[in-house]
């Protein structure tokens, strides 16, 4: 019955006995992620209310994917209480639905897998929170487990999360008509790719990697991410926020200029009902 249920997610029988792909089936065929990843996500998303499909919730759900399960992140296997409880509590504090947290546990083949999934979700949330990489490393290695002070596993997790998020977000839209995640998901993926806070996204779309994560963090802390404020700011104000690098200042000025010349995105005008 479980196998039949999985098939029904992807294929439906229509008039005349023909079999057609469902919208989720088409999504599975068009995306580059594993079909099992989509099936797992659907299993959880069906149980959620639309308001539970938050950005942190999508990040947490992405960790149940085949792709993320294939990535390792060190945990202390001897810590059977403290570490598992800590990461679950951290996700709960982010407002992630208990349904998602329960699914992380229920769909894990071993207790250690549930811990690593929760830890990876927390790593992603740390990465877009504006916390320095050294502090993130301290946070994720606090229970031991041989993390080694390397940012490699952190970057691998955030990059792979970017890969699976678009399909999971689209599945959420299909299962919850009226839920529009396009802009939200795009913004979240951008933040994960650059490791930046929300206020820095618009600037980063133009400055890109001419500024590094620490630069964006300092600009956010100084509330220097709006175009008008950056345009009006003196060099003496901006330079300390860019580690006193003249090259970065020039890149920032160029990005702000480009930003100013960009055409504003206007909502499409709806087609009015036809009148004779």
mmCIF file of C-alpha atoms in Angstrom:
data_model
loop_
_atom_site.group_PDB
_atom_site.id
_atom_site.type_symbol
_atom_site.label_atom_id
_atom_site.label_comp_id
_atom_site.label_asym_id
_atom_site.label_seq_id
_atom_site.Cartn_x
_atom_site.Cartn_y
_atom_site.Cartn_z
ATOM 1 C CA UNK A 1 0.000 0.000 0.000
ATOM 2 C CA UNK A 2 2.941 2.318 0.688
ATOM 3 C CA UNK A 3 4.344 1.680 -2.791
ATOM 4 C CA UNK A 4 0.909 2.304 -4.339
ATOM 5 C CA UNK A 5 0.611 5.552 -2.401
ATOM 6 C CA UNK A 6 3.986 6.726 -3.681
ATOM 7 C CA UNK A 7 3.004 5.924 -7.267
ATOM 8 C CA UNK A 8 -0.273 7.833 -6.879
ATOM 9 C CA UNK A 9 1.705 10.952 -5.979
ATOM 10 C CA UNK A 10 3.413 10.828 -9.366
ATOM 11 C CA UNK A 11 0.827 9.218 -11.661
ATOM 12 C CA UNK A 12 -2.952 9.457 -11.942
ATOM 13 C CA UNK A 13 -5.489 7.554 -14.000
ATOM 14 C CA UNK A 14 -7.644 9.760 -16.210
ATOM 15 C CA UNK A 15 -10.640 9.276 -18.483
ATOM 16 C CA UNK A 16 -10.259 6.309 -20.749
ATOM 17 C CA UNK A 17 -7.940 4.515 -18.338
ATOM 18 C CA UNK A 18 -4.892 6.443 -19.472
ATOM 19 C CA UNK A 19 -2.130 7.249 -17.001
ATOM 20 C CA UNK A 20 -0.906 10.810 -16.726
ATOM 21 C CA UNK A 21 1.792 12.442 -14.684
ATOM 22 C CA UNK A 22 0.499 14.537 -11.800
ATOM 23 C CA UNK A 23 1.912 18.014 -11.202
ATOM 24 C CA UNK A 24 4.222 16.452 -8.618
ATOM 25 C CA UNK A 25 5.206 13.804 -11.143
ATOM 26 C CA UNK A 26 6.169 16.481 -13.639
ATOM 27 C CA UNK A 27 8.112 18.266 -10.932
ATOM 28 C CA UNK A 28 9.994 15.043 -10.188
ATOM 29 C CA UNK A 29 10.839 14.624 -13.854
ATOM 30 C CA UNK A 30 11.959 18.206 -14.335
ATOM 31 C CA UNK A 31 14.070 18.546 -11.196
ATOM 32 C CA UNK A 32 17.580 17.248 -10.684
ATOM 33 C CA UNK A 33 16.954 15.843 -7.201
ATOM 34 C CA UNK A 34 16.299 12.244 -6.242
ATOM 35 C CA UNK A 35 12.659 11.120 -6.498
ATOM 36 C CA UNK A 36 12.902 9.768 -2.956
ATOM 37 C CA UNK A 37 13.791 13.270 -1.791
ATOM 38 C CA UNK A 38 10.567 14.626 -3.248
ATOM 39 C CA UNK A 39 8.526 11.756 -1.813
ATOM 40 C CA UNK A 40 9.903 12.420 1.654
ATOM 41 C CA UNK A 41 9.164 16.123 1.372
ATOM 42 C CA UNK A 42 5.605 15.484 0.189
ATOM 43 C CA UNK A 43 5.035 13.088 3.079
ATOM 44 C CA UNK A 44 5.794 15.894 5.510
ATOM 45 C CA UNK A 45 4.349 18.836 3.583
ATOM 46 C CA UNK A 46 0.940 17.164 3.397
ATOM 47 C CA UNK A 47 0.760 17.265 7.191
ATOM 48 C CA UNK A 48 1.587 20.967 7.485
ATOM 49 C CA UNK A 49 -0.629 24.019 7.555
ATOM 50 C CA UNK A 50 0.398 26.671 5.011
ATOM 51 C CA UNK A 51 1.612 29.006 7.769
ATOM 52 C CA UNK A 52 4.002 26.287 8.978
ATOM 53 C CA UNK A 53 5.909 26.416 5.676
ATOM 54 C CA UNK A 54 8.410 28.974 6.956
ATOM 55 C CA UNK A 55 11.941 29.653 5.707
ATOM 56 C CA UNK A 56 13.529 27.813 8.679
ATOM 57 C CA UNK A 57 11.003 25.026 8.158
ATOM 58 C CA UNK A 58 11.998 24.618 4.505
ATOM 59 C CA UNK A 59 15.656 24.500 5.508
ATOM 60 C CA UNK A 60 14.948 21.818 8.110
ATOM 61 C CA UNK A 61 12.846 19.758 5.697
ATOM 62 C CA UNK A 62 15.632 19.936 3.097
ATOM 63 C CA UNK A 63 17.889 18.056 5.516
ATOM 64 C CA UNK A 64 15.715 14.932 5.178
ATOM 65 C CA UNK A 65 16.676 14.672 1.500
ATOM 66 C CA UNK A 66 18.777 11.894 0.033
ATOM 67 C CA UNK A 67 21.260 14.519 -1.117
ATOM 68 C CA UNK A 68 21.835 15.934 2.361
ATOM 69 C CA UNK A 69 21.861 12.495 3.996
ATOM 70 C CA UNK A 70 24.808 11.711 1.721
ATOM 71 C CA UNK A 71 26.810 14.514 3.367
ATOM 72 C CA UNK A 72 28.460 13.848 6.685
ATOM 73 C CA UNK A 73 28.898 16.310 9.509
ATOM 74 C CA UNK A 74 30.700 15.267 12.693
ATOM 75 C CA UNK A 75 28.642 14.589 15.807
ATOM 76 C CA UNK A 76 29.694 13.137 19.120
ATOM 77 C CA UNK A 77 28.232 9.634 19.074
ATOM 78 C CA UNK A 78 28.907 9.322 22.792
ATOM 79 C CA UNK A 79 26.627 12.271 23.512
ATOM 80 C CA UNK A 80 23.313 10.452 23.394
ATOM 81 C CA UNK A 81 21.364 13.085 25.330
ATOM 82 C CA UNK A 82 22.971 16.537 25.350
ATOM 83 C CA UNK A 83 23.792 16.985 21.671
ATOM 84 C CA UNK A 84 20.549 15.516 20.250
ATOM 85 C CA UNK A 85 18.481 17.590 22.662
ATOM 86 C CA UNK A 86 20.478 20.751 21.979
ATOM 87 C CA UNK A 87 19.967 20.774 18.201
ATOM 88 C CA UNK A 88 16.276 19.892 18.480
ATOM 89 C CA UNK A 89 15.811 22.776 20.918
ATOM 90 C CA UNK A 90 17.668 25.171 18.627
ATOM 91 C CA UNK A 91 15.320 24.358 15.755
ATOM 92 C CA UNK A 92 12.276 24.673 17.977
ATOM 93 C CA UNK A 93 13.454 28.144 19.003
ATOM 94 C CA UNK A 94 13.505 29.094 15.316
ATOM 95 C CA UNK A 95 9.757 28.503 15.169
ATOM 96 C CA UNK A 96 10.051 25.332 13.118
ATOM 97 C CA UNK A 97 6.880 23.257 13.243
ATOM 98 C CA UNK A 98 6.862 20.304 15.617
ATOM 99 C CA UNK A 99 5.464 18.330 12.679
ATOM 100 C CA UNK A 100 8.694 18.915 10.748
ATOM 101 C CA UNK A 101 10.822 18.124 13.794
ATOM 102 C CA UNK A 102 8.844 14.948 14.335
ATOM 103 C CA UNK A 103 9.282 13.993 10.694
ATOM 104 C CA UNK A 104 13.044 14.436 10.977
ATOM 105 C CA UNK A 105 12.980 11.880 13.785
ATOM 106 C CA UNK A 106 10.409 9.516 12.282
ATOM 107 C CA UNK A 107 11.996 9.330 8.822
ATOM 108 C CA UNK A 108 15.514 8.739 10.138
ATOM 109 C CA UNK A 109 16.827 5.195 9.872
ATOM 110 C CA UNK A 110 19.006 5.633 12.978
ATOM 111 C CA UNK A 111 19.024 7.964 15.969
ATOM 112 C CA UNK A 112 22.355 9.415 14.845
ATOM 113 C CA UNK A 113 20.826 10.374 11.494
ATOM 114 C CA UNK A 114 18.175 12.485 13.209
ATOM 115 C CA UNK A 115 20.927 14.290 15.124
ATOM 116 C CA UNK A 116 22.966 15.018 11.998
ATOM 117 C CA UNK A 117 19.875 16.267 10.152
ATOM 118 C CA UNK A 118 18.991 18.649 12.969
ATOM 119 C CA UNK A 119 22.588 19.810 13.205
ATOM 120 C CA UNK A 120 22.794 20.500 9.474
ATOM 121 C CA UNK A 121 19.611 22.563 9.643
ATOM 122 C CA UNK A 122 21.090 24.564 12.524
ATOM 123 C CA UNK A 123 24.321 25.058 10.553
ATOM 124 C CA UNK A 124 22.351 26.602 7.674
ATOM 125 C CA UNK A 125 20.495 28.914 10.041
ATOM 126 C CA UNK A 126 23.747 29.947 11.723
ATOM 127 C CA UNK A 127 25.248 30.665 8.315
ATOM 128 C CA UNK A 128 22.560 33.172 7.302
ATOM 129 C CA UNK A 129 22.322 34.782 10.753
ATOM 130 C CA UNK A 130 25.350 37.049 10.435
ATOM 131 C CA UNK A 131 27.472 35.116 12.910
ATOM 132 C CA UNK A 132 31.189 34.914 12.089
ATOM 133 C CA UNK A 133 32.415 31.613 10.664
ATOM 134 C CA UNK A 134 34.748 31.055 13.617
ATOM 135 C CA UNK A 135 31.795 31.356 15.978
ATOM 136 C CA UNK A 136 29.731 28.945 13.881
ATOM 137 C CA UNK A 137 32.576 26.434 14.049
ATOM 138 C CA UNK A 138 32.711 26.828 17.830
ATOM 139 C CA UNK A 139 28.963 26.311 18.076
ATOM 140 C CA UNK A 140 28.855 23.146 15.983
ATOM 141 C CA UNK A 141 31.926 21.618 17.673
ATOM 142 C CA UNK A 142 30.870 22.338 21.254
ATOM 143 C CA UNK A 143 30.053 18.682 21.917
ATOM 144 C CA UNK A 144 33.231 17.320 20.322
ATOM 145 C CA UNK A 145 33.038 14.698 17.636
ATOM 146 C CA UNK A 146 36.144 15.642 15.651
ATOM 147 C CA UNK A 147 34.908 18.679 13.743
ATOM 148 C CA UNK A 148 38.495 19.888 13.386
ATOM 149 C CA UNK A 149 37.734 23.590 12.980
ATOM 150 C CA UNK A 150 37.131 23.284 9.240
ATOM 151 C CA UNK A 151 34.509 25.334 7.402
ATOM 152 C CA UNK A 152 34.347 22.672 4.674
ATOM 153 C CA UNK A 153 31.404 20.676 6.065
ATOM 154 C CA UNK A 154 29.487 23.888 6.738
ATOM 155 C CA UNK A 155 29.892 25.083 3.160
ATOM 156 C CA UNK A 156 29.029 21.678 1.749
ATOM 157 C CA UNK A 157 25.781 21.557 3.717
ATOM 158 C CA UNK A 158 24.658 25.059 2.755
ATOM 159 C CA UNK A 159 25.495 24.544 -0.919
ATOM 160 C CA UNK A 160 23.620 21.227 -1.116
ATOM 161 C CA UNK A 161 20.654 22.747 0.684
ATOM 162 C CA UNK A 162 20.493 25.363 -2.082
ATOM 163 C CA UNK A 163 20.252 22.534 -4.617
ATOM 164 C CA UNK A 164 17.169 20.860 -3.128
ATOM 165 C CA UNK A 165 15.244 23.866 -1.791
ATOM 166 C CA UNK A 166 13.667 25.014 -5.091
ATOM 167 C CA UNK A 167 11.966 21.658 -5.668
ATOM 168 C CA UNK A 168 10.767 21.368 -2.064
ATOM 169 C CA UNK A 169 9.357 24.904 -2.189
ATOM 170 C CA UNK A 170 7.552 24.163 -5.451
ATOM 171 C CA UNK A 171 6.110 20.951 -3.968
ATOM 172 C CA UNK A 172 4.785 23.004 -1.061
ATOM 173 C CA UNK A 173 3.026 25.330 -3.510
ATOM 174 C CA UNK A 174 1.423 22.403 -5.325
ATOM 175 C CA UNK A 175 0.187 20.839 -2.097
ATOM 176 C CA UNK A 176 -1.036 24.123 -0.637
ATOM 177 C CA UNK A 177 -2.816 26.120 -3.366
ATOM 178 C CA UNK A 178 -2.500 29.824 -2.688
ATOM 179 C CA UNK A 179 0.928 29.487 -1.129
ATOM 180 C CA UNK A 180 3.359 31.602 -3.154
ATOM 181 C CA UNK A 181 6.987 30.838 -2.327
ATOM 182 C CA UNK A 182 8.781 31.954 -5.475
ATOM 183 C CA UNK A 183 10.251 35.211 -4.180
ATOM 184 C CA UNK A 184 10.747 33.889 -0.658
ATOM 185 C CA UNK A 185 12.528 30.764 -1.834
ATOM 186 C CA UNK A 186 14.714 32.724 -4.258
ATOM 187 C CA UNK A 187 15.722 35.120 -1.499
ATOM 188 C CA UNK A 188 16.424 32.277 0.939
ATOM 189 C CA UNK A 189 18.571 30.411 -1.581
ATOM 190 C CA UNK A 190 20.516 33.604 -2.293
ATOM 191 C CA UNK A 191 21.151 34.071 1.431
ATOM 192 C CA UNK A 192 22.381 30.492 1.771
ATOM 193 C CA UNK A 193 24.640 30.853 -1.251
ATOM 194 C CA UNK A 194 26.296 33.986 0.146
ATOM 195 C CA UNK A 195 25.864 33.367 3.869
ATOM 196 C CA UNK A 196 24.255 36.733 4.426
ATOM 197 C CA UNK A 197 21.497 38.312 6.477
ATOM 198 C CA UNK A 198 18.212 39.365 4.933
ATOM 199 C CA UNK A 199 18.937 43.123 4.782
ATOM 200 C CA UNK A 200 22.032 42.511 2.631
ATOM 201 C CA UNK A 201 20.273 40.595 -0.143
ATOM 202 C CA UNK A 202 19.414 43.533 -2.411
ATOM 203 C CA UNK A 203 22.941 44.919 -2.191
ATOM 204 C CA UNK A 204 24.490 41.488 -2.759
ATOM 205 C CA UNK A 205 22.546 41.043 -5.995
ATOM 206 C CA UNK A 206 24.738 43.823 -7.431
ATOM 207 C CA UNK A 207 27.952 43.566 -5.400
ATOM 208 C CA UNK A 208 27.970 39.755 -5.558
ATOM 209 C CA UNK A 209 31.301 38.291 -4.426
ATOM 210 C CA UNK A 210 33.293 41.491 -4.747
ATOM 211 C CA UNK A 211 32.437 41.745 -1.045
ATOM 212 C CA UNK A 212 32.860 38.792 1.283
ATOM 213 C CA UNK A 213 30.585 37.430 3.979
ATOM 214 C CA UNK A 214 32.310 39.438 6.717
ATOM 215 C CA UNK A 215 31.846 42.654 4.727
ATOM 216 C CA UNK A 216 28.129 42.061 4.371
ATOM 217 C CA UNK A 217 27.890 41.252 8.078
ATOM 218 C CA UNK A 218 29.587 44.510 9.077
ATOM 219 C CA UNK A 219 27.392 46.506 6.697
ATOM 220 C CA UNK A 220 24.303 44.898 8.212
ATOM 221 C CA UNK A 221 25.490 45.611 11.741
ATOM 222 C CA UNK A 222 25.982 49.270 10.785
ATOM 223 C CA UNK A 223 22.589 49.372 9.041
ATOM 224 C CA UNK A 224 24.355 50.287 5.820
ATOM 225 C CA UNK A 225 22.532 48.114 3.290
ATOM 226 C CA UNK A 226 19.981 50.514 1.796
ATOM 227 C CA UNK A 227 20.883 52.134 -1.511
ATOM 228 C CA UNK A 228 20.152 55.706 -0.439
ATOM 229 C CA UNK A 229 22.205 55.405 2.744
ATOM 230 C CA UNK A 230 25.131 53.871 0.891
ATOM 231 C CA UNK A 231 24.991 56.562 -1.778
ATOM 232 C CA UNK A 232 25.076 59.329 0.827
ATOM 233 C CA UNK A 233 27.741 57.732 3.038
ATOM 234 C CA UNK A 234 31.252 59.181 3.115
ATOM 235 C CA UNK A 235 34.243 57.010 2.240
ATOM 236 C CA UNK A 236 35.477 57.424 5.804
ATOM 237 C CA UNK A 237 32.255 55.825 7.044
ATOM 238 C CA UNK A 238 32.305 52.888 4.643
ATOM 239 C CA UNK A 239 36.008 51.976 4.630
ATOM 240 C CA UNK A 240 36.120 50.552 8.196
ATOM 241 C CA UNK A 241 33.119 48.374 7.301
ATOM 242 C CA UNK A 242 35.126 46.963 4.384
ATOM 243 C CA UNK A 243 38.275 46.147 6.345
ATOM 244 C CA UNK A 244 39.800 49.406 4.996
ATOM 245 C CA UNK A 245 40.199 47.940 1.496
ATOM 246 C CA UNK A 246 40.035 50.610 -1.201
ATOM 247 C CA UNK A 247 39.315 47.948 -3.830
ATOM 248 C CA UNK A 248 36.224 46.834 -1.935
ATOM 249 C CA UNK A 249 35.091 50.422 -1.539
ATOM 250 C CA UNK A 250 35.332 50.907 -5.286
ATOM 251 C CA UNK A 251 33.393 47.675 -5.841
ATOM 252 C CA UNK A 252 30.709 48.794 -3.400
ATOM 253 C CA UNK A 253 30.383 52.181 -5.101
ATOM 254 C CA UNK A 254 30.107 50.491 -8.502
ATOM 255 C CA UNK A 255 27.443 48.098 -7.191
ATOM 256 C CA UNK A 256 25.393 50.929 -5.718
ATOM 257 C CA UNK A 257 25.575 52.816 -9.013
ATOM 258 C CA UNK A 258 24.444 49.728 -10.910
ATOM 259 C CA UNK A 259 21.678 49.255 -8.367
ATOM 260 C CA UNK A 260 20.509 52.815 -8.942
ATOM 261 C CA UNK A 261 20.277 52.261 -12.692
ATOM 262 C CA UNK A 262 18.309 49.046 -12.361
ATOM 263 C CA UNK A 263 14.710 49.200 -13.443
ATOM 264 C CA UNK A 264 12.253 48.636 -10.590
ATOM 265 C CA UNK A 265 10.274 45.436 -10.845
ATOM 266 C CA UNK A 266 6.652 46.329 -11.325
ATOM 267 C CA UNK A 267 3.775 43.910 -10.787
ATOM 268 C CA UNK A 268 2.136 42.698 -13.965
ATOM 269 C CA UNK A 269 -1.129 44.402 -14.852
ATOM 270 C CA UNK A 270 -3.957 41.840 -14.598
ATOM 271 C CA UNK A 271 -6.100 41.273 -17.660
ATOM 272 C CA UNK A 272 -9.543 42.724 -17.078
ATOM 273 C CA UNK A 273 -12.635 40.648 -17.952
ATOM 274 C CA UNK A 274 -13.641 41.029 -21.556
ATOM 275 C CA UNK A 275 -16.448 43.477 -22.241
ATOM 276 C CA UNK A 276 -18.384 43.560 -25.487
#
